[in-house]
Coordinates of C-alpha atoms in Angstrom, one line a residue:
X1 CA -10.1 -16.0 -31.8
X2 CA -11.2 -16.9 -28.3
X3 CA -8.6 -16.8 -25.6
X4 CA -9.1 -18.6 -22.3
X5 CA -7.3 -19.6 -19.2
X6 CA -7.1 -19.3 -15.4
X7 CA -6.0 -16.8 -12.8
X8 CA -4.4 -18.1 -9.6
X9 CA -3.2 -16.8 -6.2
X10 CA 0.6 -16.5 -6.6
X11 CA 1.2 -17.6 -3.0
X12 CA -1.3 -20.4 -2.5
X13 CA -1.9 -21.5 -6.1
X14 CA -5.7 -21.5 -5.5
X15 CA -7.9 -20.1 -8.3
X16 CA -9.1 -16.5 -8.0
X17 CA -12.8 -15.8 -8.8
X18 CA -14.0 -12.4 -10.0
X19 CA -10.6 -11.2 -11.3
X20 CA -10.9 -9.0 -14.4
X21 CA -8.9 -10.1 -17.4
X22 CA -9.0 -7.5 -20.3
X23 CA -7.1 -6.3 -23.4
X24 CA -5.3 -3.1 -22.6
X25 CA -6.9 -0.1 -24.3
X26 CA -10.2 -1.9 -25.0
X27 CA -12.7 -1.4 -22.3
X28 CA -15.3 -3.6 -24.1
X29 CA -13.0 -6.7 -24.4
X30 CA -12.7 -8.4 -21.0
X31 CA -14.2 -11.0 -18.7
X32 CA -14.4 -11.8 -15.0
X33 CA -13.1 -15.2 -13.8
X34 CA -15.7 -17.7 -12.6
X35 CA -15.6 -19.6 -9.3
X36 CA -12.8 -21.8 -10.6
X37 CA -10.7 -18.8 -11.6
X38 CA -11.3 -19.5 -15.3
X39 CA -12.0 -16.8 -18.0
X40 CA -12.9 -16.7 -21.7
X41 CA -12.7 -13.7 -24.0
X42 CA -14.1 -14.2 -27.6
X43 CA -13.3 -12.0 -30.6
X44 CA -9.7 -11.2 -29.8
X45 CA -7.6 -10.1 -32.9
X46 CA -4.7 -12.2 -33.9
X47 CA -1.2 -10.9 -33.1
X48 CA 0.5 -9.3 -30.1
X49 CA -1.8 -8.1 -27.3
X50 CA -1.2 -6.6 -23.9
X51 CA -3.4 -8.3 -21.3
X52 CA -4.2 -6.8 -17.9
X53 CA -5.3 -8.8 -14.9
X54 CA -6.8 -6.9 -12.0
X55 CA -8.4 -7.8 -8.7
X56 CA -8.8 -5.6 -5.6
X57 CA -6.5 -6.7 -2.8
X58 CA -4.1 -8.3 -5.3
X59 CA -1.1 -7.2 -7.4
X60 CA -0.1 -8.3 -10.9
X61 CA 2.8 -10.6 -10.0
X62 CA 5.4 -9.3 -12.5
X63 CA 4.9 -5.9 -10.9
X64 CA 4.7 -7.1 -7.3
X65 CA 8.2 -6.0 -6.3
X66 CA 8.5 -2.9 -8.5
X67 CA 5.8 -0.6 -6.9
X68 CA 5.0 0.0 -3.3
X69 CA 1.3 0.7 -3.8
X70 CA -1.1 -1.6 -5.7
X71 CA -2.6 1.1 -7.9
X72 CA 0.9 1.7 -9.3
X73 CA 1.3 -2.1 -10.2
X74 CA -1.6 -2.1 -12.7
X75 CA -0.2 -2.1 -16.2
X76 CA 0.4 -4.1 -19.4
X77 CA 2.0 -6.8 -17.4
X78 CA 1.5 -9.6 -20.0
X79 CA 2.5 -9.5 -23.6
X80 CA 0.7 -12.3 -25.4
X81 CA 1.0 -13.4 -29.0
X82 CA -2.6 -14.4 -29.9
X83 CA -2.8 -17.2 -32.5
X84 CA -5.3 -19.8 -33.6
X85 CA -6.0 -22.7 -31.2
X86 CA -4.6 -20.8 -28.2
X87 CA -3.7 -23.0 -25.2
X88 CA -4.8 -21.9 -21.7
X89 CA -3.2 -18.7 -20.4
X90 CA -2.2 -18.9 -16.8
X91 CA -1.8 -15.7 -14.7
X92 CA -0.8 -15.3 -11.1
X93 CA -1.8 -12.4 -8.8
X94 CA 0.1 -11.8 -5.6
X95 CA -2.0 -10.9 -2.5
X96 CA -1.3 -7.3 -1.4
X97 CA -0.1 -6.6 2.1
X98 CA -1.3 -3.8 4.5
X99 CA -0.2 -1.9 7.6
X100 CA -2.9 -0.6 9.9
X101 CA -3.1 0.7 13.4
X102 CA -4.3 3.3 15.8
X103 CA -2.8 6.5 17.3
X104 CA -3.4 7.4 20.9
X105 CA -2.7 10.7 22.6
X106 CA -1.4 11.0 26.1
X107 CA -4.3 13.5 26.9
X108 CA -6.9 11.0 26.0
X109 CA -8.3 13.3 23.2
X110 CA -9.3 11.7 19.9
X111 CA -6.2 11.5 17.6
X112 CA -8.0 12.7 14.5
X113 CA -6.1 14.1 11.6
X114 CA -2.6 13.0 12.7
X115 CA -0.5 12.7 9.5
X116 CA 1.4 9.4 9.1
X117 CA 4.1 8.8 6.5
X118 CA 5.1 5.4 5.1
X119 CA 8.7 4.6 4.1
X120 CA 9.8 1.6 2.0
X121 CA 13.4 0.2 1.8
X122 CA 14.5 0.1 -1.9
X123 CA 17.7 -0.5 -3.8
X124 CA 19.2 2.5 -5.6
X125 CA 22.5 1.9 -7.4
X126 CA 23.3 -1.1 -5.2
X127 CA 22.6 0.9 -2.0
X128 CA 19.7 0.4 0.4
X129 CA 17.6 3.6 0.5
X130 CA 14.5 4.5 2.4
X131 CA 11.9 6.2 0.0
X132 CA 8.6 7.8 0.7
X133 CA 5.8 5.3 -0.2
X134 CA 2.6 6.8 1.1
X135 CA 0.9 9.3 3.4
X136 CA -2.5 9.1 5.3
X137 CA -4.3 10.9 8.1
X138 CA -6.0 9.2 11.0
X139 CA -9.8 9.1 11.1
X140 CA -12.1 10.4 13.9
X141 CA -11.1 7.3 16.0
X142 CA -7.4 7.7 15.5
X143 CA -7.2 4.7 13.1
X144 CA -5.2 4.6 9.8
X145 CA -4.4 2.1 7.1
X146 CA -2.0 1.6 4.3
X147 CA -3.4 -1.0 1.9
X148 CA -2.3 -2.6 -1.3
X149 CA 1.4 -2.8 -0.4
X150 CA 4.0 -4.9 -2.1
X151 CA 6.2 -7.4 -0.3
X152 CA 9.1 -5.6 1.4
X153 CA 10.5 -3.7 4.4
X154 CA 8.6 -0.6 5.7
X155 CA 8.8 2.0 8.4
X156 CA 6.1 4.5 9.6
X157 CA 6.3 7.8 11.4
X158 CA 4.0 10.7 12.4
X159 CA 4.4 14.3 11.4
X160 CA 4.7 16.8 14.3
X161 CA 1.2 18.0 15.4
X162 CA 0.4 21.1 17.4
X163 CA -2.2 21.1 20.2
X164 CA -2.3 24.7 21.3
X165 CA -2.3 28.1 19.6
X166 CA 1.0 30.1 19.5
X167 CA 1.6 32.4 22.5
X168 CA 0.7 36.0 22.0
X169 CA 3.9 37.5 23.5
X170 CA 7.2 36.4 25.0
X171 CA 6.0 36.7 28.6
X172 CA 3.1 34.4 27.9
X173 CA 5.4 32.0 26.2
X174 CA 7.1 31.3 29.5
X175 CA 10.7 31.6 28.7
X176 CA 10.6 30.6 25.1
X177 CA 8.0 27.8 25.2
X178 CA 5.6 28.9 22.5
X179 CA 3.0 26.1 22.5
X180 CA 2.3 22.4 23.2
X181 CA 2.2 19.6 20.7
X182 CA 3.2 16.1 19.7
X183 CA 6.6 15.4 18.3
X184 CA 7.3 13.1 15.4
X185 CA 7.5 9.5 16.4
X186 CA 8.8 6.5 14.5
X187 CA 7.0 3.2 15.2
X188 CA 6.9 1.9 17.9
X189 CA 8.4 4.7 20.1
X190 CA 11.5 6.4 18.6
X191 CA 12.5 9.9 17.6
X192 CA 14.4 8.9 14.5
X193 CA 14.5 6.1 11.8
X194 CA 17.5 4.4 13.3
X195 CA 15.7 3.8 16.6
X196 CA 12.4 2.7 15.0
X197 CA 11.3 -0.8 14.1
X198 CA 11.3 -2.2 10.5
X199 CA 8.0 -3.9 9.4
X200 CA 8.7 -6.8 7.0
X201 CA 5.7 -7.8 4.9
X202 CA 5.2 -10.7 2.4
X203 CA 2.5 -12.9 1.0
X204 CA -0.4 -10.7 1.9
X205 CA 0.5 -10.1 5.6
X206 CA -1.5 -7.6 7.5
X207 CA 0.7 -5.8 10.1
X208 CA -0.6 -3.9 13.2
X209 CA 1.4 -0.8 14.2
X210 CA -0.1 1.3 17.0
X211 CA 1.5 4.6 18.1
X212 CA 1.3 6.6 21.3
X213 CA 2.0 10.4 21.2
X214 CA 2.9 12.4 24.3
X215 CA 2.0 16.0 24.7
X216 CA 5.1 18.1 25.3
X217 CA 6.3 21.8 25.0
X218 CA 7.6 23.0 21.7
X219 CA 10.3 25.7 21.8
X220 CA 10.4 28.8 19.7

């Protein structure tokens, strides 16, 4: 039979054009929604079918709170019993959130290759727990971006980065100072998670989180 329906923005209710609606496991059975968010797929077998709905920058709504990253939210989100004279199927995709920013170094040098970690607050056995949710490195201009994020509470921090080569001997080290570098910083300017700021995201929000790293001596 032919199945048909509409895909909408879960936040605004507006129709979503160019969303892919397909039968799971069948790459040849699918359709893109038109300008009104509508789709039509002919030749679908009767019986239970798993239908995937995918659009870049959006998350399949039933999975929106279960995975931090959008790619992890794509799955057989909708189990549909296909029958004759099917009514309209209505699907909702939640807009994905993002955290982006720029890292600046106190020396004025380009902050390229600084490693940034993303944490997300989750529930584990009734307790609130921070879990690793992503990892990126800054580009040649010191910029970074975590895209496709679910609604929730996040924190970001940098990994320590060294700026100089290790000292050759203890005398050169200057009393134990082996080299210079940038210590780990939690956004916006803290040395640990407790002192950092939590970033709350929902409904497709795009947060800006800039970081400044200060060059300082690292001890042996």
